[in-house]
Tab-separated table of N, CA and C in Angstrom:
chain	number	residue	atom	x	y	z
A	1	UNK	N	0.712	-1.166	0.098
A	1	UNK	CA	0.086	-0.076	0.121
A	1	UNK	C	0.907	1.298	-0.084
A	2	UNK	N	0.462	2.250	-0.889
A	2	UNK	CA	1.480	3.393	-0.931
A	2	UNK	C	0.898	4.511	-0.090
A	3	UNK	N	1.492	5.217	0.687
A	3	UNK	CA	1.153	6.188	1.494
A	3	UNK	C	0.830	7.505	0.656
A	4	UNK	N	0.122	8.549	1.305
A	4	UNK	CA	-0.069	9.783	0.480
A	4	UNK	C	1.011	10.563	0.462
A	5	UNK	N	1.980	10.455	1.335
A	5	UNK	CA	3.126	11.207	1.462
A	5	UNK	C	4.481	10.684	0.896
A	6	UNK	N	4.079	9.562	0.120
A	6	UNK	CA	5.210	8.912	-0.443
A	6	UNK	C	6.348	8.301	0.417
A	7	UNK	N	6.121	8.148	1.522
A	7	UNK	CA	6.962	7.464	2.466
A	7	UNK	C	7.148	5.969	2.008
A	8	UNK	N	8.353	5.405	2.321
A	8	UNK	CA	8.306	4.008	2.179
A	8	UNK	C	9.269	3.368	3.237
A	9	UNK	N	9.306	2.142	3.234
A	9	UNK	CA	9.752	1.337	4.404
A	9	UNK	C	11.222	1.738	4.676
A	10	UNK	N	12.068	1.755	3.640
A	10	UNK	CA	13.473	2.299	3.800
A	10	UNK	C	13.717	3.578	4.427
A	11	UNK	N	12.767	4.577	4.114
A	11	UNK	CA	12.855	5.888	4.710
A	11	UNK	C	12.528	5.762	6.116
A	12	UNK	N	11.476	5.049	6.417
A	12	UNK	CA	11.002	5.042	7.945
A	12	UNK	C	12.114	4.206	8.628
A	13	UNK	N	12.789	3.109	8.056
A	13	UNK	CA	13.688	2.399	8.801
A	13	UNK	C	14.961	3.166	9.099
A	14	UNK	N	15.229	3.992	8.120
A	14	UNK	CA	16.541	5.015	8.421
A	14	UNK	C	16.048	6.116	9.523
A	15	UNK	N	14.699	6.529	9.613
A	15	UNK	CA	14.368	7.426	10.526
A	15	UNK	C	14.560	6.632	11.864
A	16	UNK	N	13.924	5.539	12.134
A	16	UNK	CA	14.067	4.632	13.264
A	16	UNK	C	15.302	4.468	13.857
A	17	UNK	N	16.278	4.230	12.948
A	17	UNK	CA	17.804	3.932	13.228
A	17	UNK	C	18.395	5.290	13.864
A	18	UNK	N	18.160	6.303	13.222
A	18	UNK	CA	18.543	7.722	13.587
A	18	UNK	C	18.168	7.949	14.728
A	19	UNK	N	16.820	7.890	14.926
A	19	UNK	CA	16.289	8.127	16.293
A	19	UNK	C	16.721	7.652	17.364
A	20	UNK	N	16.813	6.332	17.419
A	20	UNK	CA	17.325	5.377	18.444
A	20	UNK	C	18.844	5.544	18.699
A	21	UNK	N	19.554	5.922	17.677
A	21	UNK	CA	20.867	6.154	17.917
A	21	UNK	C	21.037	7.488	18.652
A	22	UNK	N	20.249	8.511	18.397
A	22	UNK	CA	20.169	9.726	19.275
A	22	UNK	C	19.676	9.461	20.494
A	23	UNK	N	18.636	8.697	20.748
A	23	UNK	CA	17.947	8.400	22.137
A	23	UNK	C	19.063	7.937	22.873
A	24	UNK	N	19.744	6.814	22.390
A	24	UNK	CA	20.881	6.089	23.359
A	24	UNK	C	21.878	7.021	23.639
A	25	UNK	N	22.087	8.050	23.037
A	25	UNK	CA	23.088	9.097	23.365
A	25	UNK	C	22.666	10.172	24.309
A	26	UNK	N	21.230	10.309	24.470
A	26	UNK	CA	20.711	11.526	25.058
A	26	UNK	C	20.707	11.276	26.390
A	27	UNK	N	20.809	12.339	27.279
A	27	UNK	CA	21.163	12.315	28.603
A	27	UNK	C	19.848	12.076	29.575
A	28	UNK	N	18.593	12.443	28.941
A	28	UNK	CA	17.388	12.299	29.585
A	28	UNK	C	16.646	11.215	28.989
A	29	UNK	N	16.625	10.847	27.792
A	29	UNK	CA	15.906	9.738	27.320
A	29	UNK	C	16.709	8.438	27.312
A	30	UNK	N	18.007	8.453	27.138
A	30	UNK	CA	18.767	7.246	27.023
A	30	UNK	C	18.721	6.302	28.225
A	31	UNK	N	18.648	6.920	29.546
A	31	UNK	CA	18.378	5.965	30.736
A	31	UNK	C	17.131	5.317	30.816
A	32	UNK	N	16.039	6.073	30.493
A	32	UNK	CA	14.749	5.774	30.463
A	32	UNK	C	14.591	4.465	29.392
A	33	UNK	N	15.013	4.515	28.198
A	33	UNK	CA	14.931	3.689	27.132
A	33	UNK	C	15.888	2.458	27.555
A	34	UNK	N	17.016	2.546	27.989
A	34	UNK	CA	18.126	1.603	28.194
A	34	UNK	C	17.415	0.654	29.408
A	35	UNK	N	16.709	1.355	30.496
A	35	UNK	CA	15.995	0.499	31.396
A	35	UNK	C	14.981	-0.439	30.727
A	36	UNK	N	14.426	-0.063	29.583
A	36	UNK	CA	13.388	-0.702	29.173
A	36	UNK	C	13.498	-1.732	27.992
A	37	UNK	N	14.716	-1.476	27.447
A	37	UNK	CA	15.014	-2.401	26.347
A	37	UNK	C	16.256	-3.041	26.460
A	38	UNK	N	16.107	-4.401	26.321
A	38	UNK	CA	17.263	-5.483	26.253
A	38	UNK	C	18.009	-5.548	24.949
A	39	UNK	N	17.006	-5.561	23.795
A	39	UNK	CA	17.638	-5.883	22.456
A	39	UNK	C	17.251	-4.886	21.725
A	40	UNK	N	18.498	-3.780	21.401
A	40	UNK	CA	18.028	-2.700	20.576
A	40	UNK	C	17.693	-2.988	19.205
A	41	UNK	N	18.381	-4.065	18.744
A	41	UNK	CA	18.032	-4.558	17.206
A	41	UNK	C	16.549	-4.958	17.223
A	42	UNK	N	16.151	-5.660	18.136
A	42	UNK	CA	14.783	-6.190	17.884
A	42	UNK	C	13.928	-5.102	18.228
A	43	UNK	N	14.297	-4.061	19.298
A	43	UNK	CA	13.181	-2.884	19.328
A	43	UNK	C	13.144	-2.234	18.019
A	44	UNK	N	14.329	-1.868	17.223
A	44	UNK	CA	14.281	-1.086	16.211
A	44	UNK	C	13.302	-1.783	15.119
A	45	UNK	N	13.675	-3.030	14.831
A	45	UNK	CA	12.539	-3.822	13.981
A	45	UNK	C	11.315	-3.815	14.313
A	46	UNK	N	10.941	-3.817	15.535
A	46	UNK	CA	9.541	-3.704	16.038
A	46	UNK	C	9.061	-2.452	15.814
A	47	UNK	N	9.689	-1.388	15.939
A	47	UNK	CA	9.372	-0.035	15.688
A	47	UNK	C	9.415	0.413	14.232
A	48	UNK	N	10.062	-0.388	13.388
A	48	UNK	CA	9.899	-0.260	11.896
A	48	UNK	C	8.333	-0.763	11.647
A	49	UNK	N	8.221	-1.944	11.966
A	49	UNK	CA	6.931	-2.371	11.861
A	49	UNK	C	5.900	-1.703	12.357
A	50	UNK	N	6.049	-0.944	13.480
A	50	UNK	CA	5.112	-0.007	13.960
A	50	UNK	C	4.710	1.152	13.122
A	51	UNK	N	5.948	1.773	12.786
A	51	UNK	CA	5.779	2.989	11.895
A	51	UNK	C	5.353	2.462	10.469
A	52	UNK	N	5.574	1.510	9.920
A	52	UNK	CA	5.163	1.174	8.653
A	52	UNK	C	3.615	0.742	8.893
A	53	UNK	N	3.330	0.179	9.697
A	53	UNK	CA	1.947	-0.216	9.924
A	53	UNK	C	1.083	1.388	10.039
A	54	UNK	N	1.393	2.244	10.774
A	54	UNK	CA	0.847	3.547	10.979
A	54	UNK	C	0.721	4.325	9.589
A	55	UNK	N	2.097	4.423	8.954
A	55	UNK	CA	2.083	5.536	7.956
A	55	UNK	C	2.065	4.686	6.597
A	56	UNK	N	2.058	3.498	6.545
A	56	UNK	CA	1.944	2.719	5.064
A	56	UNK	C	0.858	1.662	4.992
A	57	UNK	N	0.277	1.480	6.300
A	57	UNK	CA	-0.649	0.337	6.300
A	57	UNK	C	-0.445	-1.004	6.149
A	58	UNK	N	0.941	-1.193	6.448
A	58	UNK	CA	1.660	-2.648	6.314
A	58	UNK	C	0.921	-3.690	7.201
A	59	UNK	N	0.291	-3.356	8.371
A	59	UNK	CA	-0.225	-4.325	9.249
A	59	UNK	C	0.740	-5.333	9.929
A	60	UNK	N	2.125	-4.914	9.634
A	60	UNK	CA	3.122	-5.854	10.493
A	60	UNK	C	3.117	-5.714	11.892
A	61	UNK	N	2.765	-4.627	12.605
A	61	UNK	CA	2.904	-4.420	13.779
A	61	UNK	C	1.967	-4.987	14.694
A	62	UNK	N	2.267	-6.095	15.652
A	62	UNK	CA	1.358	-6.772	16.528
A	62	UNK	C	1.928	-6.407	17.874
A	63	UNK	N	1.474	-5.628	18.493
A	63	UNK	CA	1.595	-5.199	19.909
A	63	UNK	C	0.645	-4.164	20.467
A	64	UNK	N	0.983	-3.857	21.685
A	64	UNK	CA	0.227	-2.862	22.316
A	64	UNK	C	1.183	-1.665	23.078
A	65	UNK	N	1.303	-0.818	22.386
A	65	UNK	CA	2.204	0.390	22.781
A	65	UNK	C	1.784	0.916	24.035
A	66	UNK	N	0.582	1.216	24.215
A	66	UNK	CA	-0.035	1.637	25.538
A	66	UNK	C	0.452	0.634	26.680
A	67	UNK	N	0.285	-0.461	26.551
A	67	UNK	CA	0.678	-1.551	27.718
A	67	UNK	C	2.069	-1.499	27.884
A	68	UNK	N	2.933	-1.317	26.707
A	68	UNK	CA	4.396	-1.379	27.008
A	68	UNK	C	4.841	-0.046	27.554
A	69	UNK	N	4.101	1.023	27.447
A	69	UNK	CA	4.437	2.247	28.151
A	69	UNK	C	4.095	2.222	29.731
A	70	UNK	N	2.927	1.749	29.771
A	70	UNK	CA	2.304	1.609	31.139
A	70	UNK	C	3.322	0.694	32.300
A	71	UNK	N	4.034	-0.117	31.594
A	71	UNK	CA	4.801	-0.988	32.179
A	71	UNK	C	6.088	-0.126	33.043
A	72	UNK	N	6.320	0.919	32.184
A	72	UNK	CA	7.534	1.872	32.747
A	72	UNK	C	6.898	3.086	33.128
A	73	UNK	N	5.611	3.280	33.631
A	73	UNK	CA	5.022	4.503	33.886
A	73	UNK	C	5.793	5.349	34.921
A	74	UNK	N	6.372	4.521	35.963
A	74	UNK	CA	7.237	5.388	36.923
A	74	UNK	C	8.440	5.908	36.511
A	75	UNK	N	8.937	5.632	35.319
A	75	UNK	CA	10.234	6.230	34.819
A	75	UNK	C	9.971	7.279	33.733
A	76	UNK	N	8.631	7.329	33.163
A	76	UNK	CA	8.171	8.109	32.035
A	76	UNK	C	7.643	9.454	32.744
A	77	UNK	N	8.366	10.508	32.769
A	77	UNK	CA	7.865	11.792	33.257
A	77	UNK	C	7.441	12.660	32.195
A	78	UNK	N	6.251	13.285	32.503
A	78	UNK	CA	5.560	13.885	31.508
A	78	UNK	C	6.316	14.768	30.502
A	79	UNK	N	7.436	15.577	31.325
A	79	UNK	CA	8.204	16.404	30.239
A	79	UNK	C	8.987	15.607	29.461
A	80	UNK	N	9.123	14.520	29.578
A	80	UNK	CA	9.976	13.575	28.610
A	80	UNK	C	9.310	13.578	27.353
A	81	UNK	N	7.947	13.758	27.173
A	81	UNK	CA	7.264	13.631	25.881
A	81	UNK	C	7.637	14.824	24.935
A	82	UNK	N	7.858	15.951	25.513
A	82	UNK	CA	8.320	17.048	24.942
A	82	UNK	C	9.576	16.781	24.330
A	83	UNK	N	10.436	16.335	25.104
A	83	UNK	CA	11.780	16.236	24.675
A	83	UNK	C	11.906	15.027	23.492
A	84	UNK	N	11.050	14.065	23.842
A	84	UNK	CA	11.134	12.863	22.859
A	84	UNK	C	10.602	13.559	21.392
A	85	UNK	N	9.531	14.353	21.535
A	85	UNK	CA	8.998	14.991	20.368
A	85	UNK	C	10.052	16.028	19.597
A	86	UNK	N	10.809	16.861	20.376
A	86	UNK	CA	12.051	17.705	19.717
A	86	UNK	C	12.825	16.634	19.099
A	87	UNK	N	13.330	15.581	19.717
A	87	UNK	CA	14.317	14.673	19.288
A	87	UNK	C	13.851	13.924	17.881
A	88	UNK	N	12.725	13.539	17.991
A	88	UNK	CA	11.869	12.854	16.762
A	88	UNK	C	11.812	13.869	15.620
A	89	UNK	N	11.312	15.114	16.073
A	89	UNK	CA	11.408	16.236	14.926
A	89	UNK	C	12.635	16.363	14.358
A	90	UNK	N	13.880	16.522	15.202
A	90	UNK	CA	14.965	16.793	14.659
A	90	UNK	C	15.583	15.658	13.827
A	91	UNK	N	15.321	14.469	14.125
A	91	UNK	CA	15.798	13.281	13.290
A	91	UNK	C	14.978	13.212	11.923
A	92	UNK	N	13.621	13.308	12.087
A	92	UNK	CA	12.764	13.351	10.843
A	92	UNK	C	13.187	14.508	9.926
A	93	UNK	N	13.539	15.574	10.269
A	93	UNK	CA	13.887	16.614	9.591
A	93	UNK	C	15.334	16.457	8.921
A	94	UNK	N	16.141	15.736	9.497
A	94	UNK	CA	17.409	15.248	8.880
A	94	UNK	C	17.341	14.103	8.046
A	95	UNK	N	16.329	13.297	8.087
A	95	UNK	CA	16.242	12.088	7.383
A	95	UNK	C	15.239	12.014	6.194
A	96	UNK	N	14.234	12.927	6.446
A	96	UNK	CA	13.015	12.935	5.355
A	96	UNK	C	12.851	14.267	4.823
A	97	UNK	N	12.344	14.169	3.510
A	97	UNK	CA	11.867	15.283	2.844
A	97	UNK	C	10.777	16.194	3.717
A	98	UNK	N	10.622	17.457	3.710
A	98	UNK	CA	9.601	18.060	4.364
A	98	UNK	C	8.365	17.587	4.666
A	99	UNK	N	7.651	17.039	3.606
A	99	UNK	CA	6.338	16.644	3.562
A	99	UNK	C	6.087	15.568	4.470
A	100	UNK	N	7.229	14.565	4.225
A	100	UNK	CA	7.184	13.225	4.892
A	100	UNK	C	7.700	13.439	6.457
A	101	UNK	N	8.660	14.287	6.701
A	101	UNK	CA	9.023	14.757	8.138
A	101	UNK	C	7.570	15.269	8.864
A	102	UNK	N	7.058	16.257	8.181
A	102	UNK	CA	5.685	16.816	8.849
A	102	UNK	C	4.777	15.655	9.089
A	103	UNK	N	4.444	14.669	8.130
A	103	UNK	CA	3.476	13.613	8.460
A	103	UNK	C	3.863	12.841	9.590
A	104	UNK	N	5.158	12.336	9.790
A	104	UNK	CA	5.393	11.497	10.969
A	104	UNK	C	5.610	12.279	12.064
A	105	UNK	N	5.904	13.531	12.216
A	105	UNK	CA	5.848	14.623	13.223
A	105	UNK	C	4.451	14.644	13.759
A	106	UNK	N	3.319	14.658	12.825
A	106	UNK	CA	2.022	14.987	13.277
A	106	UNK	C	1.656	13.664	13.904
A	107	UNK	N	1.891	12.547	13.371
A	107	UNK	CA	1.599	11.107	14.038
A	107	UNK	C	2.142	10.977	15.309
A	108	UNK	N	3.387	11.391	15.434
A	108	UNK	CA	4.052	11.278	16.790
A	108	UNK	C	3.482	12.387	17.783
A	109	UNK	N	3.144	13.320	17.383
A	109	UNK	CA	2.330	14.308	18.282
A	109	UNK	C	1.256	13.681	18.864
A	110	UNK	N	0.393	12.975	17.990
A	110	UNK	CA	-0.800	12.609	18.425
A	110	UNK	C	-0.425	11.325	19.423
A	111	UNK	N	0.368	10.474	19.150
A	111	UNK	CA	0.711	9.376	20.096
A	111	UNK	C	1.202	9.857	21.172
A	112	UNK	N	2.144	10.918	21.291
A	112	UNK	CA	2.455	11.463	22.686
A	112	UNK	C	1.283	11.969	23.358
A	113	UNK	N	0.394	12.698	22.903
A	113	UNK	CA	-0.662	13.151	23.461
A	113	UNK	C	-1.541	11.973	24.260
A	114	UNK	N	-1.673	11.017	23.397
A	114	UNK	CA	-2.427	9.859	23.959
A	114	UNK	C	-1.755	9.019	25.033
A	115	UNK	N	-0.470	8.783	24.868
A	115	UNK	CA	0.283	8.147	26.007
A	115	UNK	C	0.395	9.056	27.206
A	116	UNK	N	0.659	10.202	27.135
A	116	UNK	CA	0.502	11.192	28.281
A	116	UNK	C	-0.862	11.164	28.957
A	117	UNK	N	-1.783	11.120	28.232
A	117	UNK	CA	-3.206	10.996	28.873
A	117	UNK	C	-3.404	9.484	29.652
A	118	UNK	N	-2.871	8.621	28.925
A	118	UNK	CA	-2.917	7.308	29.613
A	118	UNK	C	-2.168	7.084	30.799
A	119	UNK	N	-0.784	7.688	30.749
A	119	UNK	CA	-0.061	7.660	31.851
A	119	UNK	C	-0.331	8.401	32.998
A	120	UNK	N	-0.882	9.458	32.716
A	120	UNK	CA	-1.639	10.451	33.881
A	120	UNK	C	-2.660	9.756	34.606
A	121	UNK	N	-3.357	8.850	33.998
A	121	UNK	CA	-4.392	8.034	34.660
A	121	UNK	C	-3.936	6.713	35.368
A	122	UNK	N	-2.551	6.460	35.043
A	122	UNK	CA	-2.017	5.146	35.727
A	122	UNK	C	-1.752	5.496	37.145
């Protein structure tokens, strides 16, 4: 299935790799993710499946992101979402053409809002 913003799996995979490389180096996000992720390669593959399902309709992602984040609710502070979005925006702008970057940024913003509301209730 072709997306309306001409994204493809290779572009999304490159974005996911760039983003998680930046996360691992980030002073604020790195420790939170490191505490939750045992196998970075598997995590990145899962997130490529996630983003291709969202943006391309691949249907490959089989998981529950809300439940995964709830497991780590004690470590995920509300202000980290804004920081996560800044890092996502920076990585997407360096990886994708403007229209594609805007599309994944908009989707990430909606995801962050949803997860923040969910975690606030936990």
